[in-house]
Amino acid sequence: MILDGGLREFIRRADAVFPPDYLSQPPARQREMYRDLCRAFDRPRPAGLTIEERSVPAGGHEVPIRIYRPEGPAPQACLLYMHGGGWVLGDLDSHDGVTAELAAEAGITVIAVDYRLAPEHPYPAAFEDSAAVLDRVAADVENFGIDRARLGVGGDSAGGNLAAALCLRARARGGPALRAQVLVYPELGHGMTEAGRTKARDAPLLSQDEMDYYARAYLGPSGRTDDPYAAPLLAEDFAGLPPAYVQAVEYDPLRLDAEAYAASLTEAGVAAQLEVAPGLVHGYMRARFISAAAGRAFDNLCAAARRLLAAD
């Protein structure tokens, strides 16, 4: 049961932004709604951050990135962060508050990736853009002012999917070396199974029907794939992947994804911490300033990123 009054207010305001038929709207209109929701809960960036805009070449186009550097000497630990939004919604601005606060609270450089969106750019576009940024950052750590030995990947929801996929790719290619993966309510492919589709099917803010829509936008009409880079839970082996912090929330059809992924890592001998935040819903990070429970979960996320990456 959702008892936190601030979270209930967040759900009410989010439902007011997204009408029941919003999935029937064109993607451009959905993105406008999402921007409205994000702006409604924005706060000023924390003090003491240096912000830099750059772009990275990727197969004939440029991928915009935004770099958040907290005060302190270089080189710094770094988290490459992919935003959520079902591979359809979101950009650097939608998650600016989240990534800025993560950098400030964890004491690490955060590099946010503005990957191409579906359905205009279906899989593997978002994955390839994210991989191109990771490769460039890892190859030019001096220019980015980061510590090669303390580079990790992370993201929320669809961004968590991309981060986990980058870990599989790095293992298969023998690099870049990754210190950690930090995943928040990630979409990892469990929803493609019948067991995954029955858990919290009608949860607030993200239902299974909505997840099906986003999967079709990203993967094509079937919404299914046998490619682990699109659905990391399909990997045959999880050994040798980076240590992980995986955060799930109680009321979310993606909770099983997080639980299954953390269990698979642990069984393969990978250090993995699973946190299931009680009473929270998908997208809770936007409510962190009005909900005590959301604020605690976000603090735990920042502490985990600091522990995994910032420690010498």
PDB file of C-alpha atoms in Angstrom:
ATOM      1  CA  MET A   1       0.000   0.000   0.000  1.00  0.00           C
ATOM      2  CA  ILE A   2       1.258   3.490  -0.880  1.00  0.00           C
ATOM      3  CA  LEU A   3       1.097   5.385   2.417  1.00  0.00           C
ATOM      4  CA  ASP A   4       3.421   8.302   1.671  1.00  0.00           C
ATOM      5  CA  GLY A   5       1.284  11.390   1.068  1.00  0.00           C
ATOM      6  CA  GLY A   6       3.944  13.034  -1.069  1.00  0.00           C
ATOM      7  CA  LEU A   7       4.079  10.029  -3.353  1.00  0.00           C
ATOM      8  CA  ARG A   8       0.310   9.985  -3.707  1.00  0.00           C
ATOM      9  CA  GLU A   9       0.480  13.649  -4.701  1.00  0.00           C
ATOM     10  CA  PHE A  10       3.172  12.811  -7.257  1.00  0.00           C
ATOM     11  CA  ILE A  11       0.982  10.084  -8.779  1.00  0.00           C
ATOM     12  CA  ARG A  12      -2.009  12.433  -8.909  1.00  0.00           C
ATOM     13  CA  ARG A  13      -0.047  15.155 -10.675  1.00  0.00           C
ATOM     14  CA  ALA A  14       1.561  12.697 -13.094  1.00  0.00           C
ATOM     15  CA  ASP A  15      -1.837  11.248 -13.996  1.00  0.00           C
ATOM     16  CA  ALA A  16      -3.059  14.783 -14.679  1.00  0.00           C
ATOM     17  CA  VAL A  17      -0.247  15.310 -17.199  1.00  0.00           C
ATOM     18  CA  PHE A  18      -0.703  11.970 -18.979  1.00  0.00           C
ATOM     19  CA  PRO A  19      -4.339  11.381 -20.018  1.00  0.00           C
ATOM     20  CA  PRO A  20      -5.585   7.773 -20.196  1.00  0.00           C
ATOM     21  CA  ASP A  21      -5.217   7.741 -23.994  1.00  0.00           C
ATOM     22  CA  TYR A  22      -1.726   9.235 -24.143  1.00  0.00           C
ATOM     23  CA  LEU A  23      -0.256   6.173 -25.873  1.00  0.00           C
ATOM     24  CA  SER A  24      -2.483   6.923 -28.857  1.00  0.00           C
ATOM     25  CA  GLN A  25      -0.786  10.301 -29.246  1.00  0.00           C
ATOM     26  CA  PRO A  26       2.171  10.746 -31.631  1.00  0.00           C
ATOM     27  CA  PRO A  27       5.594  10.303 -30.001  1.00  0.00           C
ATOM     28  CA  ALA A  28       6.301  14.020 -30.340  1.00  0.00           C
ATOM     29  CA  ARG A  29       3.204  14.838 -28.288  1.00  0.00           C
ATOM     30  CA  GLN A  30       4.099  12.181 -25.700  1.00  0.00           C
ATOM     31  CA  ARG A  31       7.505  13.812 -25.341  1.00  0.00           C
ATOM     32  CA  GLU A  32       5.883  17.181 -24.716  1.00  0.00           C
ATOM     33  CA  MET A  33       3.810  15.639 -21.917  1.00  0.00           C
ATOM     34  CA  TYR A  34       6.901  14.037 -20.435  1.00  0.00           C
ATOM     35  CA  ARG A  35       8.775  17.340 -20.501  1.00  0.00           C
ATOM     36  CA  ASP A  36       5.831  18.995 -18.736  1.00  0.00           C
ATOM     37  CA  LEU A  37       5.946  16.336 -16.020  1.00  0.00           C
ATOM     38  CA  CYS A  38       9.692  16.702 -15.549  1.00  0.00           C
ATOM     39  CA  ARG A  39       9.498  20.491 -15.336  1.00  0.00           C
ATOM     40  CA  ALA A  40       6.742  20.247 -12.735  1.00  0.00           C
ATOM     41  CA  PHE A  41       9.140  18.605 -10.283  1.00  0.00           C
ATOM     42  CA  ASP A  42      12.403  20.320 -11.235  1.00  0.00           C
ATOM     43  CA  ARG A  43      14.572  22.051  -8.655  1.00  0.00           C
ATOM     44  CA  PRO A  44      17.692  24.161  -9.216  1.00  0.00           C
ATOM     45  CA  ARG A  45      20.900  22.226  -9.678  1.00  0.00           C
ATOM     46  CA  PRO A  46      23.034  21.749  -6.569  1.00  0.00           C
ATOM     47  CA  ALA A  47      25.750  24.340  -6.078  1.00  0.00           C
ATOM     48  CA  GLY A  48      29.358  23.559  -6.855  1.00  0.00           C
ATOM     49  CA  LEU A  49      28.914  21.683 -10.124  1.00  0.00           C
ATOM     50  CA  THR A  50      30.682  22.453 -13.379  1.00  0.00           C
ATOM     51  CA  ILE A  51      28.462  21.648 -16.370  1.00  0.00           C
ATOM     52  CA  GLU A  52      29.833  21.068 -19.856  1.00  0.00           C
ATOM     53  CA  GLU A  53      28.045  20.249 -23.113  1.00  0.00           C
ATOM     54  CA  ARG A  54      29.827  18.134 -25.706  1.00  0.00           C
ATOM     55  CA  SER A  55      29.037  15.652 -28.452  1.00  0.00           C
ATOM     56  CA  VAL A  56      30.560  12.350 -29.514  1.00  0.00           C
ATOM     57  CA  PRO A  57      30.675  11.082 -33.126  1.00  0.00           C
ATOM     58  CA  ALA A  58      28.783   7.858 -33.718  1.00  0.00           C
ATOM     59  CA  GLY A  59      28.381   6.343 -37.161  1.00  0.00           C
ATOM     60  CA  GLY A  60      27.824   9.524 -39.118  1.00  0.00           C
ATOM     61  CA  HIS A  61      25.971  11.531 -36.487  1.00  0.00           C
ATOM     62  CA  GLU A  62      26.751  13.221 -33.180  1.00  0.00           C
ATOM     63  CA  VAL A  63      25.510  12.069 -29.773  1.00  0.00           C
ATOM     64  CA  PRO A  64      25.065  15.007 -27.371  1.00  0.00           C
ATOM     65  CA  ILE A  65      26.357  14.506 -23.848  1.00  0.00           C
ATOM     66  CA  ARG A  66      26.265  16.616 -20.696  1.00  0.00           C
ATOM     67  CA  ILE A  67      29.063  16.377 -18.147  1.00  0.00           C
ATOM     68  CA  TYR A  68      28.494  17.139 -14.460  1.00  0.00           C
ATOM     69  CA  ARG A  69      31.672  17.619 -12.409  1.00  0.00           C
ATOM     70  CA  PRO A  70      31.543  18.175  -8.660  1.00  0.00           C
ATOM     71  CA  GLU A  71      34.206  20.187  -6.902  1.00  0.00           C
ATOM     72  CA  GLY A  72      37.448  18.342  -6.318  1.00  0.00           C
ATOM     73  CA  PRO A  73      40.654  17.405  -8.092  1.00  0.00           C
ATOM     74  CA  ALA A  74      40.802  15.393 -11.290  1.00  0.00           C
ATOM     75  CA  PRO A  75      40.797  12.614 -12.202  1.00  0.00           C
ATOM     76  CA  GLN A  76      37.419  11.735 -10.755  1.00  0.00           C
ATOM     77  CA  ALA A  77      35.336   8.598 -10.683  1.00  0.00           C
ATOM     78  CA  CYS A  78      32.745   8.649 -13.465  1.00  0.00           C
ATOM     79  CA  LEU A  79      29.305   7.216 -14.099  1.00  0.00           C
ATOM     80  CA  LEU A  80      28.048   7.145 -17.687  1.00  0.00           C
ATOM     81  CA  TYR A  81      24.284   7.625 -17.277  1.00  0.00           C
ATOM     82  CA  MET A  82      21.519   6.689 -19.723  1.00  0.00           C
ATOM     83  CA  HIS A  83      18.114   8.228 -19.017  1.00  0.00           C
ATOM     84  CA  GLY A  84      14.813   6.383 -18.808  1.00  0.00           C
ATOM     85  CA  GLY A  85      11.654   6.948 -20.812  1.00  0.00           C
ATOM     86  CA  GLY A  86      10.913   3.649 -22.518  1.00  0.00           C
ATOM     87  CA  TRP A  87      13.501   4.374 -25.260  1.00  0.00           C
ATOM     88  CA  VAL A  88      10.812   6.769 -26.594  1.00  0.00           C
ATOM     89  CA  LEU A  89      10.822   9.684 -24.140  1.00  0.00           C
ATOM     90  CA  GLY A  90      13.430  11.755 -22.360  1.00  0.00           C
ATOM     91  CA  ASP A  91      16.604  13.674 -23.085  1.00  0.00           C
ATOM     92  CA  LEU A  92      19.377  15.496 -21.275  1.00  0.00           C
ATOM     93  CA  ASP A  93      16.961  18.052 -19.842  1.00  0.00           C
ATOM     94  CA  SER A  94      14.369  15.557 -18.608  1.00  0.00           C
ATOM     95  CA  HIS A  95      16.927  14.010 -16.246  1.00  0.00           C
ATOM     96  CA  ASP A  96      19.091  17.058 -15.621  1.00  0.00           C
ATOM     97  CA  GLY A  97      18.039  17.354 -11.986  1.00  0.00           C
ATOM     98  CA  VAL A  98      18.601  13.662 -11.337  1.00  0.00           C
ATOM     99  CA  THR A  99      22.046  13.523 -12.918  1.00  0.00           C
ATOM    100  CA  ALA A 100      23.159  16.809 -11.362  1.00  0.00           C
ATOM    101  CA  GLU A 101      22.148  15.726  -7.875  1.00  0.00           C
ATOM    102  CA  LEU A 102      23.671  12.280  -8.381  1.00  0.00           C
ATOM    103  CA  ALA A 103      26.996  13.893  -9.284  1.00  0.00           C
ATOM    104  CA  ALA A 104      26.880  16.235  -6.296  1.00  0.00           C
ATOM    105  CA  GLU A 105      25.728  13.691  -3.722  1.00  0.00           C
ATOM    106  CA  ALA A 106      27.934  10.816  -4.879  1.00  0.00           C
ATOM    107  CA  GLY A 107      30.950  13.045  -5.470  1.00  0.00           C
ATOM    108  CA  ILE A 108      31.559  11.679  -8.965  1.00  0.00           C
ATOM    109  CA  THR A 109      31.547  12.967 -12.517  1.00  0.00           C
ATOM    110  CA  VAL A 110      28.329  11.997 -14.291  1.00  0.00           C
ATOM    111  CA  ILE A 111      28.163  11.960 -18.088  1.00  0.00           C
ATOM    112  CA  ALA A 112      24.590  11.904 -19.397  1.00  0.00           C
ATOM    113  CA  VAL A 113      23.947  10.465 -22.863  1.00  0.00           C
ATOM    114  CA  ASP A 114      21.319  11.885 -25.242  1.00  0.00           C
ATOM    115  CA  TYR A 115      20.845   8.738 -27.323  1.00  0.00           C
ATOM    116  CA  ARG A 116      18.475   8.561 -30.300  1.00  0.00           C
ATOM    117  CA  LEU A 117      14.872   7.675 -29.507  1.00  0.00           C
ATOM    118  CA  ALA A 118      12.434   5.101 -30.840  1.00  0.00           C
ATOM    119  CA  PRO A 119      10.263   4.585 -32.803  1.00  0.00           C
ATOM    120  CA  GLU A 120      12.055   6.907 -35.226  1.00  0.00           C
ATOM    121  CA  HIS A 121      15.306   5.149 -34.316  1.00  0.00           C
ATOM    122  CA  PRO A 122      14.566   1.585 -33.137  1.00  0.00           C
ATOM    123  CA  TYR A 123      17.038  -0.890 -31.673  1.00  0.00           C
ATOM    124  CA  PRO A 124      20.014  -0.882 -31.877  1.00  0.00           C
ATOM    125  CA  ALA A 125      20.244   2.911 -32.253  1.00  0.00           C
ATOM    126  CA  ALA A 126      20.089   3.804 -28.543  1.00  0.00           C
ATOM    127  CA  PHE A 127      22.489   0.993 -27.674  1.00  0.00           C
ATOM    128  CA  GLU A 128      24.958   1.948 -30.391  1.00  0.00           C
ATOM    129  CA  ASP A 129      24.898   5.616 -29.351  1.00  0.00           C
ATOM    130  CA  SER A 130      25.537   4.676 -25.728  1.00  0.00           C
ATOM    131  CA  ALA A 131      28.353   2.333 -26.751  1.00  0.00           C
ATOM    132  CA  ALA A 132      29.967   5.035 -28.876  1.00  0.00           C
ATOM    133  CA  VAL A 133      30.014   7.414 -25.921  1.00  0.00           C
ATOM    134  CA  LEU A 134      31.418   4.775 -23.582  1.00  0.00           C
ATOM    135  CA  ASP A 135      34.182   3.925 -26.036  1.00  0.00           C
ATOM    136  CA  ARG A 136      35.131   7.582 -26.518  1.00  0.00           C
ATOM    137  CA  VAL A 137      35.149   8.351 -22.806  1.00  0.00           C
ATOM    138  CA  ALA A 138      37.225   5.266 -21.991  1.00  0.00           C
ATOM    139  CA  ALA A 139      39.694   6.036 -24.777  1.00  0.00           C
ATOM    140  CA  ASP A 140      40.160   9.675 -23.756  1.00  0.00           C
ATOM    141  CA  VAL A 141      39.974   9.699 -19.965  1.00  0.00           C
ATOM    142  CA  GLU A 142      42.544  12.480 -19.635  1.00  0.00           C
ATOM    143  CA  ASN A 143      40.455  14.802 -21.781  1.00  0.00           C
ATOM    144  CA  PHE A 144      37.368  14.014 -19.708  1.00  0.00           C
ATOM    145  CA  GLY A 145      39.235  14.342 -16.420  1.00  0.00           C
ATOM    146  CA  ILE A 146      38.208  10.929 -15.134  1.00  0.00           C
ATOM    147  CA  ASP A 147      39.937   7.966 -13.549  1.00  0.00           C
ATOM    148  CA  ARG A 148      40.122   5.021 -15.946  1.00  0.00           C
ATOM    149  CA  ALA A 149      39.983   2.582 -13.017  1.00  0.00           C
ATOM    150  CA  ARG A 150      36.766   4.102 -11.632  1.00  0.00           C
ATOM    151  CA  LEU A 151      34.471   4.192 -14.655  1.00  0.00           C
ATOM    152  CA  GLY A 152      30.976   2.752 -14.392  1.00  0.00           C
ATOM    153  CA  VAL A 153      27.652   2.755 -16.196  1.00  0.00           C
ATOM    154  CA  GLY A 154      24.150   3.349 -14.941  1.00  0.00           C
ATOM    155  CA  GLY A 155      20.646   4.410 -15.773  1.00  0.00           C
ATOM    156  CA  ASP A 156      17.000   4.188 -14.896  1.00  0.00           C
ATOM    157  CA  SER A 157      14.323   2.081 -16.606  1.00  0.00           C
ATOM    158  CA  ALA A 158      15.221   1.917 -20.321  1.00  0.00           C
ATOM    159  CA  GLY A 159      18.522   3.558 -19.401  1.00  0.00           C
ATOM    160  CA  GLY A 160      19.190   0.700 -17.003  1.00  0.00           C
ATOM    161  CA  ASN A 161      18.623  -1.661 -19.920  1.00  0.00           C
ATOM    162  CA  LEU A 162      21.264   0.169 -21.936  1.00  0.00           C
ATOM    163  CA  ALA A 163      23.719   0.189 -19.030  1.00  0.00           C
ATOM    164  CA  ALA A 164      23.376  -3.556 -18.453  1.00  0.00           C
ATOM    165  CA  ALA A 165      23.772  -4.171 -22.180  1.00  0.00           C
ATOM    166  CA  LEU A 166      26.976  -2.121 -22.195  1.00  0.00           C
ATOM    167  CA  CYS A 167      28.333  -4.395 -19.475  1.00  0.00           C
ATOM    168  CA  LEU A 168      27.667  -7.454 -21.635  1.00  0.00           C
ATOM    169  CA  ARG A 169      29.309  -5.776 -24.614  1.00  0.00           C
ATOM    170  CA  ALA A 170      32.371  -4.742 -22.606  1.00  0.00           C
ATOM    171  CA  ARG A 171      32.816  -8.300 -21.353  1.00  0.00           C
ATOM    172  CA  ALA A 172      32.482  -9.745 -24.857  1.00  0.00           C
ATOM    173  CA  ARG A 173      34.979  -7.275 -26.329  1.00  0.00           C
ATOM    174  CA  GLY A 174      37.449  -7.352 -23.479  1.00  0.00           C
ATOM    175  CA  GLY A 175      36.779  -3.722 -22.556  1.00  0.00           C
ATOM    176  CA  PRO A 176      36.335  -0.969 -21.696  1.00  0.00           C
ATOM    177  CA  ALA A 177      36.924  -2.056 -18.115  1.00  0.00           C
ATOM    178  CA  LEU A 178      33.954  -1.113 -15.947  1.00  0.00           C
ATOM    179  CA  ARG A 179      34.130  -0.689 -12.187  1.00  0.00           C
ATOM    180  CA  ALA A 180      30.382  -0.959 -11.524  1.00  0.00           C
ATOM    181  CA  GLN A 181      26.842  -0.869 -12.853  1.00  0.00           C
ATOM    182  CA  VAL A 182      24.174   1.191 -11.084  1.00  0.00           C
ATOM    183  CA  LEU A 183      20.660   0.336 -12.234  1.00  0.00           C
ATOM    184  CA  VAL A 184      17.365   1.892 -11.113  1.00  0.00           C
ATOM    185  CA  TYR A 185      14.143  -0.036 -11.876  1.00  0.00           C
ATOM    186  CA  PRO A 186      15.744  -1.383 -15.068  1.00  0.00           C
ATOM    187  CA  GLU A 187      13.897  -2.975 -17.976  1.00  0.00           C
ATOM    188  CA  LEU A 188      15.908  -6.119 -18.705  1.00  0.00           C
ATOM    189  CA  GLY A 189      13.584  -8.427 -20.625  1.00  0.00           C
ATOM    190  CA  HIS A 190      11.649 -10.301 -17.937  1.00  0.00           C
ATOM    191  CA  GLY A 191       8.427  -8.705 -19.157  1.00  0.00           C
ATOM    192  CA  MET A 192       8.758 -10.809 -22.273  1.00  0.00           C
ATOM    193  CA  THR A 193       7.858 -13.869 -20.205  1.00  0.00           C
ATOM    194  CA  GLU A 194       4.402 -14.669 -18.896  1.00  0.00           C
ATOM    195  CA  ALA A 195       5.677 -14.702 -15.305  1.00  0.00           C
ATOM    196  CA  GLY A 196       7.080 -11.226 -15.722  1.00  0.00           C
ATOM    197  CA  ARG A 197       3.864  -9.914 -17.230  1.00  0.00           C
ATOM    198  CA  THR A 198       1.699 -10.808 -14.237  1.00  0.00           C
ATOM    199  CA  LYS A 199       3.622  -8.919 -11.527  1.00  0.00           C
ATOM    200  CA  ALA A 200       2.164  -5.467 -10.759  1.00  0.00           C
ATOM    201  CA  ARG A 201       0.507  -5.428 -14.162  1.00  0.00           C
ATOM    202  CA  ASP A 202      -1.531  -2.309 -13.408  1.00  0.00           C
ATOM    203  CA  ALA A 203       0.937  -0.464 -11.196  1.00  0.00           C
ATOM    204  CA  PRO A 204       0.681   3.339 -11.020  1.00  0.00           C
ATOM    205  CA  LEU A 205       2.683   5.291 -13.613  1.00  0.00           C
ATOM    206  CA  LEU A 206       3.886   2.208 -15.512  1.00  0.00           C
ATOM    207  CA  SER A 207       1.581  -0.639 -16.433  1.00  0.00           C
ATOM    208  CA  GLN A 208       2.432  -3.772 -18.370  1.00  0.00           C
ATOM    209  CA  ASP A 209       0.417  -2.436 -21.319  1.00  0.00           C
ATOM    210  CA  GLU A 210       2.627   0.641 -21.364  1.00  0.00           C
ATOM    211  CA  MET A 211       5.736  -1.519 -21.233  1.00  0.00           C
ATOM    212  CA  ASP A 212       4.416  -3.547 -24.159  1.00  0.00           C
ATOM    213  CA  TYR A 213       3.974  -0.314 -26.118  1.00  0.00           C
ATOM    214  CA  TYR A 214       7.533   0.809 -25.428  1.00  0.00           C
ATOM    215  CA  ALA A 215       8.946  -2.618 -26.281  1.00  0.00           C
ATOM    216  CA  ARG A 216       7.184  -2.556 -29.658  1.00  0.00           C
ATOM    217  CA  ALA A 217       8.475   0.953 -30.325  1.00  0.00           C
ATOM    218  CA  TYR A 218      12.038  -0.138 -29.570  1.00  0.00           C
ATOM    219  CA  LEU A 219      12.100  -3.700 -30.896  1.00  0.00           C
ATOM    220  CA  GLY A 220       9.443  -3.766 -33.603  1.00  0.00           C
ATOM    221  CA  PRO A 221       5.844  -5.041 -33.858  1.00  0.00           C
ATOM    222  CA  SER A 222       6.384  -8.190 -31.788  1.00  0.00           C
ATOM    223  CA  GLY A 223       8.075  -6.397 -28.905  1.00  0.00           C
ATOM    224  CA  ARG A 224      10.227  -9.512 -28.517  1.00  0.00           C
ATOM    225  CA  THR A 225      13.877 -10.304 -29.154  1.00  0.00           C
ATOM    226  CA  ASP A 226      16.465 -13.018 -28.613  1.00  0.00           C
ATOM    227  CA  ASP A 227      19.321 -10.487 -28.466  1.00  0.00           C
ATOM    228  CA  PRO A 228      20.835 -10.060 -24.981  1.00  0.00           C
ATOM    229  CA  TYR A 229      21.984  -6.553 -25.889  1.00  0.00           C
ATOM    230  CA  ALA A 230      18.286  -5.657 -26.145  1.00  0.00           C
ATOM    231  CA  ALA A 231      17.153  -7.855 -23.230  1.00  0.00           C
ATOM    232  CA  PRO A 232      20.128  -8.506 -20.914  1.00  0.00           C
ATOM    233  CA  LEU A 233      18.323 -11.187 -18.901  1.00  0.00           C
ATOM    234  CA  LEU A 234      18.610 -13.380 -22.002  1.00  0.00           C
ATOM    235  CA  ALA A 235      22.388 -13.609 -21.556  1.00  0.00           C
ATOM    236  CA  GLU A 236      23.584 -17.193 -21.224  1.00  0.00           C
ATOM    237  CA  ASP A 237      26.205 -16.309 -18.624  1.00  0.00           C
ATOM    238  CA  PHE A 238      26.524 -13.478 -16.097  1.00  0.00           C
ATOM    239  CA  ALA A 239      30.023 -14.265 -14.823  1.00  0.00           C
ATOM    240  CA  GLY A 240      32.638 -11.565 -15.196  1.00  0.00           C
ATOM    241  CA  LEU A 241      30.210  -8.649 -15.236  1.00  0.00           C
ATOM    242  CA  PRO A 242      30.873  -5.573 -13.067  1.00  0.00           C
ATOM    243  CA  PRO A 243      29.680  -5.380  -9.457  1.00  0.00           C
ATOM    244  CA  ALA A 244      26.146  -4.025  -9.335  1.00  0.00           C
ATOM    245  CA  TYR A 245      23.718  -1.990  -7.319  1.00  0.00           C
ATOM    246  CA  VAL A 246      20.212  -2.770  -8.549  1.00  0.00           C
ATOM    247  CA  GLN A 247      17.318  -0.772  -7.155  1.00  0.00           C
ATOM    248  CA  ALA A 248      13.722  -1.885  -7.657  1.00  0.00           C
ATOM    249  CA  VAL A 249      10.494  -0.413  -6.309  1.00  0.00           C
ATOM    250  CA  GLU A 250       7.580  -2.277  -4.796  1.00  0.00           C
ATOM    251  CA  TYR A 251       4.833  -1.307  -7.268  1.00  0.00           C
ATOM    252  CA  ASP A 252       6.362  -1.779 -10.701  1.00  0.00           C
ATOM    253  CA  PRO A 253       6.023  -4.394 -13.462  1.00  0.00           C
ATOM    254  CA  LEU A 254       9.818  -4.182 -13.785  1.00  0.00           C
ATOM    255  CA  ARG A 255      10.475  -5.284 -10.215  1.00  0.00           C
ATOM    256  CA  LEU A 256      10.980  -8.879 -11.374  1.00  0.00           C
ATOM    257  CA  ASP A 257      13.588  -7.722 -13.881  1.00  0.00           C
ATOM    258  CA  ALA A 258      15.694  -6.216 -11.111  1.00  0.00           C
ATOM    259  CA  GLU A 259      15.236  -9.211  -8.829  1.00  0.00           C
ATOM    260  CA  ALA A 260      16.069 -11.719 -11.567  1.00  0.00           C
ATOM    261  CA  TYR A 261      19.129  -9.785 -12.719  1.00  0.00           C
ATOM    262  CA  ALA A 262      20.569  -9.401  -9.225  1.00  0.00           C
ATOM    263  CA  ALA A 263      19.981 -13.105  -8.566  1.00  0.00           C
ATOM    264  CA  SER A 264      21.675 -14.082 -11.836  1.00  0.00           C
ATOM    265  CA  LEU A 265      24.698 -11.942 -11.008  1.00  0.00           C
ATOM    266  CA  THR A 266      24.964 -13.377  -7.510  1.00  0.00           C
ATOM    267  CA  GLU A 267      24.698 -16.946  -8.785  1.00  0.00           C
ATOM    268  CA  ALA A 268      27.516 -16.191 -11.226  1.00  0.00           C
ATOM    269  CA  GLY A 269      29.763 -14.931  -8.446  1.00  0.00           C
ATOM    270  CA  VAL A 270      29.321 -11.221  -9.162  1.00  0.00           C
ATOM    271  CA  ALA A 271      28.880  -8.901  -6.183  1.00  0.00           C
ATOM    272  CA  ALA A 272      25.342  -7.534  -6.489  1.00  0.00           C
ATOM    273  CA  GLN A 273      23.253  -5.538  -4.040  1.00  0.00           C
ATOM    274  CA  LEU A 274      19.496  -5.573  -4.611  1.00  0.00           C
ATOM    275  CA  GLU A 275      17.319  -2.972  -2.916  1.00  0.00           C
ATOM    276  CA  VAL A 276      13.537  -3.135  -3.245  1.00  0.00           C
ATOM    277  CA  ALA A 277      12.289   0.244  -2.041  1.00  0.00           C
ATOM    278  CA  PRO A 278       8.977  -0.285  -0.223  1.00  0.00           C
ATOM    279  CA  GLY A 279       5.884   1.690  -1.119  1.00  0.00           C
ATOM    280  CA  LEU A 280       7.381   3.318  -4.209  1.00  0.00           C
ATOM    281  CA  VAL A 281       6.419   3.352  -7.880  1.00  0.00           C
ATOM    282  CA  HIS A 282       8.267   3.534 -11.175  1.00  0.00           C
ATOM    283  CA  GLY A 283       9.647   7.025 -11.737  1.00  0.00           C
ATOM    284  CA  TYR A 284       9.817   7.808  -8.022  1.00  0.00           C
ATOM    285  CA  MET A 285      13.015   9.876  -8.443  1.00  0.00           C
ATOM    286  CA  ARG A 286      10.912  12.815  -9.598  1.00  0.00           C
ATOM    287  CA  ALA A 287       9.119  12.772  -6.242  1.00  0.00           C
ATOM    288  CA  ARG A 288      12.273  12.818  -4.126  1.00  0.00           C
ATOM    289  CA  PHE A 289      11.660  16.382  -2.893  1.00  0.00           C
ATOM    290  CA  ILE A 290       8.026  15.862  -1.872  1.00  0.00           C
ATOM    291  CA  SER A 291       8.096  12.263  -0.636  1.00  0.00           C
ATOM    292  CA  ALA A 292      10.196  11.157   2.325  1.00  0.00           C
ATOM    293  CA  ALA A 293      10.249   7.570   1.057  1.00  0.00           C
ATOM    294  CA  ALA A 294      11.383   8.672  -2.403  1.00  0.00           C
ATOM    295  CA  GLY A 295      14.057  10.892  -0.879  1.00  0.00           C
ATOM    296  CA  ARG A 296      15.439   7.994   1.163  1.00  0.00           C
ATOM    297  CA  ALA A 297      15.580   5.720  -1.871  1.00  0.00           C
ATOM    298  CA  PHE A 298      17.388   8.365  -3.909  1.00  0.00           C
ATOM    299  CA  ASP A 299      19.858   8.916  -1.072  1.00  0.00           C
ATOM    300  CA  ASN A 300      20.523   5.162  -1.064  1.00  0.00           C
ATOM    301  CA  LEU A 301      21.168   5.287  -4.802  1.00  0.00           C
ATOM    302  CA  CYS A 302      23.684   8.111  -4.418  1.00  0.00           C
ATOM    303  CA  ALA A 303      25.403   6.341  -1.537  1.00  0.00           C
ATOM    304  CA  ALA A 304      25.715   3.159  -3.590  1.00  0.00           C
ATOM    305  CA  ALA A 305      27.237   5.040  -6.529  1.00  0.00           C
ATOM    306  CA  ARG A 306      29.712   6.689  -4.177  1.00  0.00           C
ATOM    307  CA  ARG A 307      30.632   3.390  -2.538  1.00  0.00           C
ATOM    308  CA  LEU A 308      31.100   1.528  -5.819  1.00  0.00           C
ATOM    309  CA  LEU A 309      32.906   4.243  -7.755  1.00  0.00           C
ATOM    310  CA  ALA A 310      34.318   7.005  -5.583  1.00  0.00           C
ATOM    311  CA  ALA A 311      36.186   4.808  -3.103  1.00  0.00           C
ATOM    312  CA  ASP A 312      39.886   4.446  -3.843  1.00  0.00           C
TER     313      ASP A 312
END
